[in-house]
Coordinates of N, CA and C in Angstrom, one line a residue:
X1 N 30.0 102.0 110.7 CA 30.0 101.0 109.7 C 31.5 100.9 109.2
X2 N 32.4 101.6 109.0 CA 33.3 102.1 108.7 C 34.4 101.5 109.6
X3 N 34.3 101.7 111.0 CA 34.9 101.3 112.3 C 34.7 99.9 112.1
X4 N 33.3 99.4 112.1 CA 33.5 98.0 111.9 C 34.0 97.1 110.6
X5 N 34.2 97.9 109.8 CA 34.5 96.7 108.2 C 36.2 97.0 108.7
X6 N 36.7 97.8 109.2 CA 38.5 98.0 109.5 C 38.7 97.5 110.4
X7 N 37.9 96.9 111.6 CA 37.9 95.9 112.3 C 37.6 94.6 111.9
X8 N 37.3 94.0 110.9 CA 37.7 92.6 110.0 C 38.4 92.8 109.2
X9 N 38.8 93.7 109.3 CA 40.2 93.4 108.0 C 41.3 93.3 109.0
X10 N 41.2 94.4 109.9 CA 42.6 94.0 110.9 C 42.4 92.6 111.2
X11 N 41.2 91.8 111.8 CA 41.5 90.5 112.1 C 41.5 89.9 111.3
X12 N 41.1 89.6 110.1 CA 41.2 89.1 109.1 C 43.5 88.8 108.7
X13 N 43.3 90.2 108.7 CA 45.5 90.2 108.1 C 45.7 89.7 109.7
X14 N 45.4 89.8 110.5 CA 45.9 89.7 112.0 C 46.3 87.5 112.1
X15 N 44.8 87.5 111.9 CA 45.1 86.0 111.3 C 45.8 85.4 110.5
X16 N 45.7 85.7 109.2 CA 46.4 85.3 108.3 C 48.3 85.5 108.7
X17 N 48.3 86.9 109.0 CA 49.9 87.1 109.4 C 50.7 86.2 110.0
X18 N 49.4 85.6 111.8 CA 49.8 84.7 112.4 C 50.2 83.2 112.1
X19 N 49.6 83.1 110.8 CA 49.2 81.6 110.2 C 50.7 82.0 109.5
X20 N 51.5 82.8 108.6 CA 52.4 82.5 107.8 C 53.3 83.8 107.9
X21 N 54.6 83.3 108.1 CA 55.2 84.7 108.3 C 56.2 85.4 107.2
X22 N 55.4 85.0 106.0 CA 55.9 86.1 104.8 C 55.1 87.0 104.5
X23 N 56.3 87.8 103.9 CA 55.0 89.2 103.4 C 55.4 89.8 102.3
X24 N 54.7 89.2 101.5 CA 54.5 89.3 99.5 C 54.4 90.8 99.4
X25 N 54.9 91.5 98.6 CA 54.1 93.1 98.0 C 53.5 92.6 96.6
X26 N 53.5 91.2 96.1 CA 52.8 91.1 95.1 C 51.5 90.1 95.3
X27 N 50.4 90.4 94.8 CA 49.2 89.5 95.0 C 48.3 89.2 93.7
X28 N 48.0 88.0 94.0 CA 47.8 87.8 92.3 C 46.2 87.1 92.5
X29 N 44.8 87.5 92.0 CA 43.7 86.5 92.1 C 43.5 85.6 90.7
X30 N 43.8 84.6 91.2 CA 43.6 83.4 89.9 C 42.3 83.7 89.9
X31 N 41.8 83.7 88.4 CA 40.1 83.7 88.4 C 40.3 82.8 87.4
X32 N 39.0 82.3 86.4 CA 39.0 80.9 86.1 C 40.0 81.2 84.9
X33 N 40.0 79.7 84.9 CA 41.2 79.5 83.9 C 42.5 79.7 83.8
X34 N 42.9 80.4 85.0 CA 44.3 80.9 85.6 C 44.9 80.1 86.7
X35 N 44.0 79.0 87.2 CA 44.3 78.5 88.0 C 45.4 77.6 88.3
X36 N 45.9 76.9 87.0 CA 46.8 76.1 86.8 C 48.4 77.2 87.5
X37 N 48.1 78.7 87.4 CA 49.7 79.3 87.6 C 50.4 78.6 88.9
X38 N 49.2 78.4 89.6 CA 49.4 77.9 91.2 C 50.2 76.7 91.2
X39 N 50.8 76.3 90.0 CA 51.7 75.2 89.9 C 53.1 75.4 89.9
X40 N 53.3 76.7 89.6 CA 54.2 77.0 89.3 C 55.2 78.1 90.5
X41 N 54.2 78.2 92.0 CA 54.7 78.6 93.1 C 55.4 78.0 93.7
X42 N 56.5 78.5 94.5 CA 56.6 77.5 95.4 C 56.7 77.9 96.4
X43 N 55.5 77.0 96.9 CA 54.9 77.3 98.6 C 55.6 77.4 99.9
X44 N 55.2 78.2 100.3 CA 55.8 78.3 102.2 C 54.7 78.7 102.8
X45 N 53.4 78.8 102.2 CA 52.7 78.5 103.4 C 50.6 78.6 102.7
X46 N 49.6 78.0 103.3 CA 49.0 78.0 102.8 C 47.9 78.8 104.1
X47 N 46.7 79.3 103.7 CA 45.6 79.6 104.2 C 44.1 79.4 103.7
X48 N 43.2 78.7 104.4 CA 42.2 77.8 103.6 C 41.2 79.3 104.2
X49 N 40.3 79.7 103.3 CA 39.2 80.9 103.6 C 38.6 80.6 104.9
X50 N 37.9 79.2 104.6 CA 37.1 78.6 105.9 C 38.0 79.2 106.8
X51 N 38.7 79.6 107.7 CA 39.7 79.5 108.7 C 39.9 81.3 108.8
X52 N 39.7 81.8 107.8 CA 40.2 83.1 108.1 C 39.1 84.3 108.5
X53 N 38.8 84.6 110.0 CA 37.3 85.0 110.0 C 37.0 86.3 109.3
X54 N 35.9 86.5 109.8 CA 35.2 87.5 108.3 C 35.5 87.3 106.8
X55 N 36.4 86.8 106.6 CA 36.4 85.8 105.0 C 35.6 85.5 104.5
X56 N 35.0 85.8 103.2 CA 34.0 84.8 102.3 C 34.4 83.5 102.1
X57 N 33.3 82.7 101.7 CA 34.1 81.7 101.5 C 34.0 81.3 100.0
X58 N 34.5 81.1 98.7 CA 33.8 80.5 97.2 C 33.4 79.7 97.5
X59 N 32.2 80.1 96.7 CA 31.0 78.7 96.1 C 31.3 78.5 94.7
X60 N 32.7 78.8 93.6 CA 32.8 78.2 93.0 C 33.0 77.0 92.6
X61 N 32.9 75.7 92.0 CA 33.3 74.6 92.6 C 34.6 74.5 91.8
X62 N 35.2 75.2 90.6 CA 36.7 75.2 90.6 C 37.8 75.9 91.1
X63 N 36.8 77.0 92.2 CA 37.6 77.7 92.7 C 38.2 77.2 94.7
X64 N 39.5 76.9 94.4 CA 40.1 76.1 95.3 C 39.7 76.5 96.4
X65 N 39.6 77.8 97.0 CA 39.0 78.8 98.2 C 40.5 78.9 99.7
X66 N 41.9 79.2 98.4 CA 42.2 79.3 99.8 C 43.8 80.2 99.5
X67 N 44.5 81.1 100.3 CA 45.6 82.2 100.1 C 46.9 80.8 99.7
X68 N 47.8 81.2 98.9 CA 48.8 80.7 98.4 C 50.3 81.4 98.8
X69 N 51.0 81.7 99.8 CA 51.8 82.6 99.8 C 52.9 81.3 99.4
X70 N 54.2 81.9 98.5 CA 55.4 81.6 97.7 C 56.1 82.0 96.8
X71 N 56.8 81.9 96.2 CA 57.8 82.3 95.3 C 56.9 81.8 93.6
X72 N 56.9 82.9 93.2 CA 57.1 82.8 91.7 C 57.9 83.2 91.0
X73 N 59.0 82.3 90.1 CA 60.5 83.1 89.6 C 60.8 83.8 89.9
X74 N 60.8 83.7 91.5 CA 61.6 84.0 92.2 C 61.3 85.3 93.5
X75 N 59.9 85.7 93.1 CA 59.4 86.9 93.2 C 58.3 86.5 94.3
X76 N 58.7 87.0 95.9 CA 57.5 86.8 96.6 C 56.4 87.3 96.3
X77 N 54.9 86.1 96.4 CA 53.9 86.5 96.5 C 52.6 85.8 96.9
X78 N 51.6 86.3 97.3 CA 50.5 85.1 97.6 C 49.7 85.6 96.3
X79 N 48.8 84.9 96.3 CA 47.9 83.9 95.5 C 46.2 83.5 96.0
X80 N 45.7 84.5 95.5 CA 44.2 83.7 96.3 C 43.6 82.7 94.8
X81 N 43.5 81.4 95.4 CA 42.9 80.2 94.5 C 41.8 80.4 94.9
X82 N 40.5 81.4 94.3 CA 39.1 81.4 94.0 C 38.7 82.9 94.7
X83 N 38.0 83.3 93.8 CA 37.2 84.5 94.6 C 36.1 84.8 94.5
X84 N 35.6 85.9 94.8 CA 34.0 85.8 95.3 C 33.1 87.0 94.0
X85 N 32.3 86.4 94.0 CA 31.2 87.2 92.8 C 30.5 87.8 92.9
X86 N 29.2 89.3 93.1 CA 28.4 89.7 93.0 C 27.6 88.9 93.1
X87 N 26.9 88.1 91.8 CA 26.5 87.7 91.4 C 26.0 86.2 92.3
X88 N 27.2 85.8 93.2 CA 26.8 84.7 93.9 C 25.8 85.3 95.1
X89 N 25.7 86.6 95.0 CA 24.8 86.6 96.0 C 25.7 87.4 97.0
X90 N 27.0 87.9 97.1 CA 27.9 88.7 98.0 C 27.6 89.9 97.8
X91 N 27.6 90.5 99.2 CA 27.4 92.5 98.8 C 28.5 92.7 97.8
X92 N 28.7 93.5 97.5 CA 30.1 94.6 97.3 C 31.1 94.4 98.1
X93 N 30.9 94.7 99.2 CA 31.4 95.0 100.5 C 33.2 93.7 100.4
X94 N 31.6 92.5 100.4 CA 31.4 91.2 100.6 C 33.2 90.9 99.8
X95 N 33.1 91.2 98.2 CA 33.4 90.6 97.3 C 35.0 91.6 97.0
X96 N 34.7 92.7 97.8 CA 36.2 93.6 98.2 C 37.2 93.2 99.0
X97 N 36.5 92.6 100.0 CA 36.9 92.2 101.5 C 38.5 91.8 101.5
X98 N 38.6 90.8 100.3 CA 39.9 89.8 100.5 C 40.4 91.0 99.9
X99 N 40.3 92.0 98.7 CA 41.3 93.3 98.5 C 41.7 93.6 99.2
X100 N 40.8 94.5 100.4 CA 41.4 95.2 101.4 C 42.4 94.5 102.7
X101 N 42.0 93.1 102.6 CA 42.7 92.5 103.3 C 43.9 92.3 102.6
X102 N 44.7 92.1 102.0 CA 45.7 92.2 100.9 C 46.6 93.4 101.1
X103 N 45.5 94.4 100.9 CA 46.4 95.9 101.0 C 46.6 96.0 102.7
X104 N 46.1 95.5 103.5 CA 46.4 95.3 104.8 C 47.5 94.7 105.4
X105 N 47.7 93.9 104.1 CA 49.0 92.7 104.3 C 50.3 93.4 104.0
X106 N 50.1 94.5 103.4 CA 51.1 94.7 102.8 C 51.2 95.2 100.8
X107 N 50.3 94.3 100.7 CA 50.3 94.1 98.8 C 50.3 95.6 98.3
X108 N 51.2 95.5 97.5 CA 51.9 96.7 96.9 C 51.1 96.8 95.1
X109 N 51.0 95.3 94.4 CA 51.0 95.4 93.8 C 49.7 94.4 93.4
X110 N 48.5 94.4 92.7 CA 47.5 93.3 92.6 C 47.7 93.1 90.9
X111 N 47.5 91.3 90.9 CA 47.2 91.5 89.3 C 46.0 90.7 89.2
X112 N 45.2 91.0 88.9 CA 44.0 90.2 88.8 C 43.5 89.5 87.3
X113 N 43.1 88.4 87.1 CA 42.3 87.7 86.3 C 41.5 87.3 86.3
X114 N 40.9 87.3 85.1 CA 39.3 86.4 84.4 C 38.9 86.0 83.1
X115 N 38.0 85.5 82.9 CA 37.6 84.6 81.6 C 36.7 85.6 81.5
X116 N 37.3 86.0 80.1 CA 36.0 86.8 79.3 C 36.3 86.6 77.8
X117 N 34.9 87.6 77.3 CA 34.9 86.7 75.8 C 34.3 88.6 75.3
X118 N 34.5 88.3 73.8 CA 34.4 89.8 73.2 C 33.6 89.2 71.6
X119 N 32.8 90.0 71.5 CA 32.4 89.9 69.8 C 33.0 90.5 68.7
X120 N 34.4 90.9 68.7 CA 35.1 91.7 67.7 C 35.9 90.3 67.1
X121 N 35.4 90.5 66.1 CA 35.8 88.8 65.4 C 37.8 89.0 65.0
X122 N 38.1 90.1 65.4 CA 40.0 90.2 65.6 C 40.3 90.1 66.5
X123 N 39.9 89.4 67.3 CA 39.9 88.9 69.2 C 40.9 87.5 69.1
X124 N 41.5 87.0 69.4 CA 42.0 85.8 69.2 C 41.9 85.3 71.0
X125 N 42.3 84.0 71.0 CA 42.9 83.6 72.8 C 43.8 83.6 73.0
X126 N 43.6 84.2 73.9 CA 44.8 85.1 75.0 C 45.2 86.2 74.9
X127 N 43.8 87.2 74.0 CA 44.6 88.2 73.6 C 44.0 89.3 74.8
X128 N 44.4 90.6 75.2 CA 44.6 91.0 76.1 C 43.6 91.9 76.1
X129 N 42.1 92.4 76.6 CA 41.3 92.8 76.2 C 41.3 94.2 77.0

């Protein structure tokens, strides 16, 4: 089981590598409401999920579903525009996958995002929970 999930991730980064030839140590998953950062890359190269095998693919419908490699002020990095949920019905496994494929790439460092909400009425937006 083991042998096989490290054999999609090698093809998985094997792919992706072939498709664009930078290599970020930073990785960032836009989750909702973070998505707009993606404006502020600038691109050298793109990878659409559909295309990258063993990949999930999002069934969110604002989530773009596809790797972003570029510069952010100045600082190589890719960018996954949408990711995958438990909840949609993905194993674990399922919903790690693009992690491990990341740390395959190289990614040194992950910053991940999401929309959440708290009931402590000294919560404000954007405060850092």
């Amino acid at each position: 089981m083991l042998e096989d999930l490290t054999q999609r991730i090698v093809e998985a980064g094997n792919y992706i590598s072939g498709q664009v030839a930078f290599e970020p140590k930073v990785g960032i998953i836009l989750g909702t409401g973070l998505g707009s950062l993606a404006d502020g890359i600038d691109i050298v190269g793109k990878v659409e999920y559909g295309d990258i095998p063993n990949f999930p693919v999002s069934t969110v419908e604002s989530h773009a579903g596809r790797l972003l490699f570029g510069h952010l002020r100045g600082q190589p990095v890719v960018a996954m525009q949408g990711r995958f949920h438990f909840y949609e019905g993905y194993s674990l496994q399922k919903v790690t996958f693009p992690v491990r494929v990341l740390k395959a790439l190289g990614i040194e460092t992950l910053i991940v995002s999401n929309a959440c909400g708290g009931l402590n009425p000294l919560f404000s937006k954007g405060d850092i929970m």
